[in-house]
PDB file of C-alpha atoms in Angstrom:
ATOM      1  CA  MET A 170      87.298  55.564  92.002  1.00 61.00           C
ATOM      2  CA  ILE A 171      86.967  54.856  95.697  1.00 74.00           C
ATOM      3  CA  ASP A 172      90.534  52.985  95.610  1.00 84.00           C
ATOM      4  CA  PRO A 173      92.215  52.946  92.443  1.00 84.00           C
ATOM      5  CA  ASP A 174      95.157  50.900  94.295  1.00 89.00           C
ATOM      6  CA  SER A 175      92.487  48.182  95.683  1.00 90.00           C
ATOM      7  CA  LEU A 176      93.336  47.401  90.956  1.00 87.00           C
ATOM      8  CA  ALA A 177      96.428  45.190  92.353  1.00 90.00           C
ATOM      9  CA  ASP A 178      94.037  42.605  93.839  1.00 92.00           C
ATOM     10  CA  THR A 179      91.750  41.798  90.594  1.00 87.00           C
ATOM     11  CA  PRO A 180      93.231  39.312  89.062  1.00 85.00           C
ATOM     12  CA  GLU A 181      93.070  40.731  85.536  1.00 79.00           C
ATOM     13  CA  VAL A 182      95.982  43.596  86.756  1.00 83.00           C
ATOM     14  CA  GLN A 183      97.761  40.320  88.904  1.00 86.00           C
ATOM     15  CA  CYS A 184      98.355  38.216  85.827  1.00 82.00           C
ATOM     16  CA  LEU A 185     100.459  41.053  83.733  1.00 81.00           C
ATOM     17  CA  VAL A 186     102.899  41.202  87.423  1.00 85.00           C
ATOM     18  CA  GLY A 187     106.749  40.113  86.115  1.00 81.00           C
ATOM     19  CA  ARG A 188     105.118  39.636  82.024  1.00 79.00           C
ATOM     20  CA  PRO A 189     107.033  42.210  79.930  1.00 77.00           C
ATOM     21  CA  ARG A 190     105.058  45.004  78.684  1.00 71.00           C
ATOM     22  CA  GLU A 191     104.761  44.242  76.043  1.00 73.00           C
ATOM     23  CA  LEU A 192     103.685  40.895  75.780  1.00 72.00           C
ATOM     24  CA  TRP A 193     100.641  42.088  77.652  1.00 68.00           C
ATOM     25  CA  ASN A 194      98.284  42.247  75.566  1.00 67.00           C
ATOM     26  CA  ASP A 195      98.290  38.001  74.790  1.00 62.00           C
ATOM     27  CA  ASP A 196      97.459  38.562  78.157  1.00 59.00           C
ATOM     28  CA  TRP A 197      95.132  41.023  78.275  1.00 62.00           C
ATOM     29  CA  PRO A 198      93.595  42.398  74.659  1.00 54.00           C
ATOM     30  CA  GLU A 199      90.663  44.937  75.614  1.00 66.00           C
ATOM     31  CA  TRP A 200      93.421  47.490  76.347  1.00 62.00           C
ATOM     32  CA  GLU A 201      90.293  49.662  73.865  1.00 67.00           C
ATOM     33  CA  SER A 202      87.613  49.095  76.856  1.00 70.00           C
ATOM     34  CA  LEU A 203      90.218  50.814  79.494  1.00 66.00           C
ATOM     35  CA  ASP A 204      89.256  53.970  77.472  1.00 67.00           C
ATOM     36  CA  TYR A 205      85.302  54.024  78.646  1.00 75.00           C
ATOM     37  CA  VAL A 206      86.548  53.113  82.830  1.00 76.00           C
ATOM     38  CA  ALA A 207      85.866  56.864  82.981  1.00 77.00           C
ATOM     39  CA  MET A 208      83.345  57.814  81.346  1.00 79.00           C
ATOM     40  CA  GLU A 209      81.615  54.400  81.876  1.00 82.00           C
ATOM     41  CA  ALA A 210      81.244  55.360  85.922  1.00 82.00           C
ATOM     42  CA  TYR A 211      80.270  58.653  85.100  1.00 81.00           C
ATOM     43  CA  GLY A 212      77.463  57.308  83.340  1.00 83.00           C
ATOM     44  CA  LEU A 213      76.497  55.726  86.658  1.00 84.00           C
ATOM     45  CA  LEU A 214      77.268  58.241  89.012  1.00 84.00           C
ATOM     46  CA  THR A 215      74.878  59.776  87.314  1.00 84.00           C
ATOM     47  CA  ARG A 216      72.917  58.178  86.005  1.00 82.00           C
ATOM     48  CA  ALA A 217      73.020  59.648  82.752  1.00 76.00           C
ATOM     49  CA  GLU A 218      70.726  57.290  79.354  1.00 69.00           C
ATOM     50  CA  ASP A 219      72.446  55.442  76.872  1.00 68.00           C
ATOM     51  CA  ASP A 220      75.475  57.946  75.545  1.00 71.00           C
ATOM     52  CA  CYS A 221      77.504  60.365  78.062  1.00 75.00           C
ATOM     53  CA  GLY A 222      80.299  61.099  76.084  1.00 75.00           C
ATOM     54  CA  ASP A 223      80.113  65.025  75.807  1.00 81.00           C
ATOM     55  CA  ALA A 224      78.920  65.073  78.921  1.00 81.00           C
ATOM     56  CA  PHE A 225      81.399  63.573  80.753  1.00 80.00           C
ATOM     57  CA  TYR A 226      84.084  65.743  78.374  1.00 82.00           C
ATOM     58  CA  GLU A 227      82.628  68.728  79.727  1.00 84.00           C
ATOM     59  CA  ALA A 228      82.624  67.732  83.433  1.00 80.00           C
ATOM     60  CA  VAL A 229      86.512  65.947  82.829  1.00 77.00           C
ATOM     61  CA  GLU A 230      87.571  70.268  81.440  1.00 80.00           C
ATOM     62  CA  ALA A 231      85.059  72.225  83.592  1.00 81.00           C
ATOM     63  CA  GLU A 232      87.273  69.988  86.181  1.00 74.00           C
ATOM     64  CA  GLN A 233      90.751  70.745  84.644  1.00 70.00           C
ATOM     65  CA  GLY A 234      90.072  74.215  84.859  1.00 68.00           C
ATOM     66  CA  ALA A 235      92.864  76.373  84.144  1.00 46.00           C
ATOM     67  CA  VAL A 236      95.299  74.454  85.750  1.00 52.00           C
ATOM     68  CA  GLY A 237      95.559  71.132  83.465  1.00 53.00           C
ATOM     69  CA  GLY A 238      96.607  68.523  84.380  1.00 54.00           C
ATOM     70  CA  ASN A 239      96.453  65.044  86.034  1.00 54.00           C
ATOM     71  CA  ARG A 240      93.852  64.577  88.912  1.00 53.00           C
ATOM     72  CA  GLY A 241      94.444  61.872  92.073  1.00 50.00           C
ATOM     73  CA  PRO A 242      92.580  59.314  92.707  1.00 49.00           C
ATOM     74  CA  ARG A 243      91.246  61.211  94.900  1.00 50.00           C
ATOM     75  CA  GLY A 244      90.811  64.669  93.063  1.00 61.00           C
ATOM     76  CA  GLU A 245      94.084  65.947  93.989  1.00 69.00           C
ATOM     77  CA  GLN A 246      96.673  66.953  91.789  1.00 75.00           C
ATOM     78  CA  TRP A 247      99.741  65.256  91.436  1.00 77.00           C
ATOM     79  CA  ASP A 248     102.463  64.330  88.345  1.00 80.00           C
ATOM     80  CA  VAL A 249     101.905  60.294  87.986  1.00 75.00           C
ATOM     81  CA  ARG A 250     105.360  59.628  86.743  1.00 80.00           C
ATOM     82  CA  CYS A 251     107.040  60.750  89.898  1.00 87.00           C
ATOM     83  CA  GLU A 252     107.890  57.951  91.772  1.00 88.00           C
ATOM     84  CA  ASP A 253     107.996  58.916  94.922  1.00 90.00           C
ATOM     85  CA  GLU A 254     104.346  60.420  94.473  1.00 90.00           C
ATOM     86  CA  ALA A 255     103.243  57.109  93.075  1.00 89.00           C
ATOM     87  CA  LEU A 256     104.038  55.005  95.605  1.00 91.00           C
ATOM     88  CA  ARG A 257     102.198  58.094  98.452  1.00 91.00           C
ATOM     89  CA  LYS A 258      98.740  57.506  96.364  1.00 90.00           C
ATOM     90  CA  LEU A 259      99.099  53.867  94.645  1.00 91.00           C
ATOM     91  CA  PRO A 260     101.757  51.800  97.059  1.00 94.00           C
ATOM     92  CA  ARG A 261     100.422  47.937  96.096  1.00 94.00           C
ATOM     93  CA  LEU A 262     100.608  49.062  92.101  1.00 91.00           C
ATOM     94  CA  SER A 263     103.707  50.993  92.338  1.00 90.00           C
ATOM     95  CA  ALA A 264     105.217  47.636  93.918  1.00 90.00           C
ATOM     96  CA  MET A 265     103.716  45.852  91.146  1.00 90.00           C
ATOM     97  CA  PHE A 266     104.738  48.113  88.470  1.00 86.00           C
ATOM     98  CA  PRO A 267     108.108  50.055  89.302  1.00 84.00           C
ATOM     99  CA  LEU A 268     108.346  53.401  87.420  1.00 78.00           C
ATOM    100  CA  ARG A 269     111.742  52.390  86.984  1.00 71.00           C
ATOM    101  CA  PRO A 270     113.619  49.152  85.582  1.00 59.00           C
ATOM    102  CA  LEU A 271     114.681  47.008  88.484  1.00 49.00           C
ATOM    103  CA  VAL A 272     118.139  46.809  88.843  1.00 50.00           C
ATOM    104  CA  TRP A 273     119.121  43.036  89.507  1.00 48.00           C
TER     105      TRP A 273
END
């Protein structure tokens, strides 16, 4: 949570580099479990017992407030689909997984 760009160091992420996205499921078949990472982190931080799903979604809604939008790794809002912002916020992951296709 403190440094999401450090995911670039994990073998699971590194095995996806250079592989076509349509083949990722063959290399990393547990995509559904990624849906729960933020909720599990919230549960650990709040020391919630068992299922904290409702509290998690309420906290997300409260954090987004009336403004909405995506929140960046450190709480500031930024457009995750903007290549310049992604390069600035997540330089290593952006180098590994560029938003625009590489041109040879």
